[in-house]
Amino acid sequence: IAFAFMLGLLLMLVLWIRHNFPDRYDAGWIAKGGGLFSDKSHPPAGKFNFGQKAIFWMTILGGAAASFTGVNLMFPFTYFGMQDMQLLQIIHAAVALGMIVVIFGHIYIGTLGIEGAFDAMGTGEVDENWAKHHHSAWAAEDEERPAVPQPPQQQPAE
């Protein structure tokens, strides 16, 4: 499934990279620890907060490293000698272990750690109040955006 993994990684990169560049809210989010130590308020965040951006970049960079080392391990000695192959095995295992640790943390936060996050991942939608509480800058931008006109509802023929 290595090539399916690499295709998924490329798809993730294409679909979400524009939302995962640093923005003006990230420093404040980091300074407040993402609101982790306060039930009262979450620091302002855009569509993705700094924690989500960090997971994205760890996945992209770690996945790229695992892909590079993995392809070279699948086709041994094509570009590297014996000592380099041993080093690639160590790097591949270390990157994979690091990604597993990060994903366990992500799974915890997305299921038990933040109320409403699991539903958001499942449906791709969040409640307006949840968005205002967890991603206030994104909610404010969304409120300023003009509503998309809906097509008129057709009445059933009698």
CSV table of C-alpha atoms in Angstrom, one decimal:
chain,number,residue,atom,x,y,z
A,1,ILE,CA,0.0,0.0,0.0
A,2,ALA,CA,3.0,2.3,-0.2
A,3,PHE,CA,2.0,3.8,-3.5
A,4,ALA,CA,-1.6,4.4,-2.2
A,5,PHE,CA,-0.1,6.2,0.8
A,6,MET,CA,2.0,8.4,-1.4
A,7,LEU,CA,-1.0,9.2,-3.6
A,8,GLY,CA,-3.0,10.1,-0.5
A,9,LEU,CA,-0.1,12.3,0.7
A,10,LEU,CA,0.0,14.1,-2.6
A,11,LEU,CA,-3.8,14.6,-2.6
A,12,MET,CA,-3.7,16.0,0.9
A,13,LEU,CA,-1.0,18.4,-0.1
A,14,VAL,CA,-2.9,19.6,-3.2
A,15,LEU,CA,-6.2,20.0,-1.3
A,16,TRP,CA,-5.1,21.5,2.0
A,17,ILE,CA,-1.8,23.3,1.5
A,18,ARG,CA,-3.5,26.7,1.0
A,19,HIS,CA,-5.1,26.5,4.5
A,20,ASN,CA,-1.9,25.5,6.3
A,21,PHE,CA,0.5,28.3,5.8
A,22,PRO,CA,1.3,30.4,9.0
A,23,ASP,CA,-1.0,33.3,9.6
A,24,ARG,CA,-1.3,36.2,12.1
A,25,TYR,CA,-3.2,34.1,14.6
A,26,ASP,CA,-0.6,31.4,15.1
A,27,ALA,CA,1.8,33.2,17.5
A,28,GLY,CA,-1.1,34.0,19.8
A,29,TRP,CA,-2.4,30.4,19.6
A,30,ILE,CA,1.0,29.1,20.5
A,31,ALA,CA,1.4,31.6,23.4
A,32,LYS,CA,-1.9,30.4,24.9
A,33,GLY,CA,-1.2,26.7,24.3
A,34,GLY,CA,-4.2,26.6,22.0
A,35,GLY,CA,-6.5,27.3,25.0
A,36,LEU,CA,-5.5,23.9,26.4
A,37,PHE,CA,-5.1,25.2,29.9
A,38,SER,CA,-8.3,27.4,29.9
A,39,ASP,CA,-11.9,26.3,29.6
A,40,LYS,CA,-13.0,29.9,29.2
A,41,SER,CA,-11.6,30.9,25.9
A,42,HIS,CA,-9.7,29.6,22.9
A,43,PRO,CA,-7.3,31.9,21.1
A,44,PRO,CA,-8.5,33.2,17.7
A,45,ALA,CA,-7.8,30.9,14.8
A,46,GLY,CA,-8.6,30.7,11.1
A,47,LYS,CA,-10.0,27.7,9.4
A,48,PHE,CA,-7.1,25.6,10.8
A,49,ASN,CA,-5.4,26.5,14.1
A,50,PHE,CA,-1.7,26.1,14.6
A,51,GLY,CA,-2.1,22.6,16.0
A,52,GLN,CA,-3.9,21.4,12.9
A,53,LYS,CA,-1.3,23.1,10.7
A,54,ALA,CA,1.5,21.4,12.7
A,55,ILE,CA,-0.2,18.0,12.2
A,56,PHE,CA,-0.5,18.7,8.5
A,57,TRP,CA,3.1,19.6,8.0
A,58,MET,CA,4.3,16.7,10.2
A,59,THR,CA,2.3,14.4,8.1
A,60,ILE,CA,3.5,15.9,4.8
A,61,LEU,CA,7.2,16.0,5.8
A,62,GLY,CA,7.2,12.7,7.7
A,63,GLY,CA,5.2,11.1,4.9
A,64,ALA,CA,7.7,12.4,2.3
A,65,ALA,CA,10.6,11.1,4.3
A,66,ALA,CA,9.0,7.7,4.8
A,67,SER,CA,8.1,7.6,1.1
A,68,PHE,CA,11.7,8.4,0.0
A,69,THR,CA,13.3,5.9,2.4
A,70,GLY,CA,10.6,3.3,1.7
A,71,VAL,CA,11.0,3.4,-2.1
A,72,ASN,CA,14.7,3.1,-1.7
A,73,LEU,CA,14.2,0.1,0.6
A,74,MET,CA,11.7,-1.5,-1.9
A,75,PHE,CA,14.3,-1.2,-4.7
A,76,PRO,CA,17.6,-1.9,-2.7
A,77,PHE,CA,21.0,-0.9,-4.0
A,78,THR,CA,19.6,1.1,-6.9
A,79,TYR,CA,21.0,4.4,-5.7
A,80,PHE,CA,22.6,3.5,-2.3
A,81,GLY,CA,25.2,1.1,-1.0
A,82,MET,CA,25.0,-1.3,2.0
A,83,GLN,CA,25.8,1.2,4.7
A,84,ASP,CA,23.4,3.8,3.3
A,85,MET,CA,20.7,1.1,3.1
A,86,GLN,CA,21.2,0.4,6.8
A,87,LEU,CA,20.9,4.1,7.6
A,88,LEU,CA,17.7,4.3,5.4
A,89,GLN,CA,16.2,1.5,7.5
A,90,ILE,CA,16.9,3.3,10.7
A,91,ILE,CA,15.5,6.6,9.3
A,92,HIS,CA,12.4,4.9,7.9
A,93,ALA,CA,11.7,3.2,11.3
A,94,ALA,CA,12.3,6.4,13.3
A,95,VAL,CA,10.1,8.5,11.0
A,96,ALA,CA,7.3,5.8,11.1
A,97,LEU,CA,7.5,5.6,14.9
A,98,GLY,CA,7.4,9.4,15.2
A,99,MET,CA,4.3,9.6,12.9
A,100,ILE,CA,2.6,6.9,15.0
A,101,VAL,CA,3.1,8.9,18.2
A,102,VAL,CA,1.8,12.1,16.5
A,103,ILE,CA,-1.2,10.3,15.1
A,104,PHE,CA,-2.1,8.8,18.5
A,105,GLY,CA,-2.1,12.3,20.0
A,106,HIS,CA,-4.2,13.5,17.1
A,107,ILE,CA,-6.7,10.7,17.5
A,108,TYR,CA,-7.0,11.5,21.2
A,109,ILE,CA,-7.6,15.2,20.6
A,110,GLY,CA,-10.1,14.5,17.8
A,111,THR,CA,-12.2,12.0,19.7
A,112,LEU,CA,-12.0,12.6,23.5
A,113,GLY,CA,-9.9,15.7,23.8
A,114,ILE,CA,-12.2,18.3,22.2
A,115,GLU,CA,-16.0,18.0,22.3
A,116,GLY,CA,-17.5,18.2,18.9
A,117,ALA,CA,-14.3,17.5,17.0
A,118,PHE,CA,-15.2,13.9,16.1
A,119,ASP,CA,-18.5,15.0,14.5
A,120,ALA,CA,-16.7,17.7,12.6
A,121,MET,CA,-14.3,15.2,11.1
A,122,GLY,CA,-17.1,12.8,10.2
A,123,THR,CA,-19.4,15.3,8.5
A,124,GLY,CA,-16.9,18.0,7.5
A,125,GLU,CA,-19.2,20.6,9.1
A,126,VAL,CA,-19.3,22.3,12.5
A,127,ASP,CA,-22.0,24.1,14.4
A,128,GLU,CA,-21.8,27.9,14.1
A,129,ASN,CA,-21.4,28.3,17.9
A,130,TRP,CA,-18.6,25.7,18.0
A,131,ALA,CA,-16.8,27.5,15.1
A,132,LYS,CA,-17.1,30.8,17.0
A,133,HIS,CA,-15.7,29.2,20.2
A,134,HIS,CA,-12.8,27.3,18.6
A,135,HIS,CA,-12.0,29.1,15.3
A,136,SER,CA,-13.4,32.6,16.0
A,137,ALA,CA,-11.4,34.4,13.2
A,138,TRP,CA,-12.7,31.9,10.6
A,139,ALA,CA,-16.3,32.2,11.9
A,140,ALA,CA,-16.0,36.0,11.6
A,141,GLU,CA,-14.7,35.8,8.1
A,142,ASP,CA,-17.5,33.4,7.2
A,143,GLU,CA,-20.1,35.9,8.6
A,144,GLU,CA,-18.7,38.7,6.5
A,145,ARG,CA,-18.9,36.6,3.3
A,146,PRO,CA,-22.1,37.1,1.3
A,147,ALA,CA,-24.5,34.2,1.4
A,148,VAL,CA,-24.6,32.0,-1.7
A,149,PRO,CA,-28.0,32.3,-3.3
A,150,GLN,CA,-29.9,29.0,-3.2
A,151,PRO,CA,-31.9,27.8,-6.2
A,152,PRO,CA,-35.7,28.2,-5.7
A,153,GLN,CA,-37.5,25.1,-4.4
A,154,GLN,CA,-39.7,23.4,-7.0
A,155,GLN,CA,-43.2,22.7,-5.9
A,156,PRO,CA,-44.5,19.2,-6.5
A,157,ALA,CA,-46.9,18.9,-9.4
A,158,GLU,CA,-50.5,18.3,-8.4
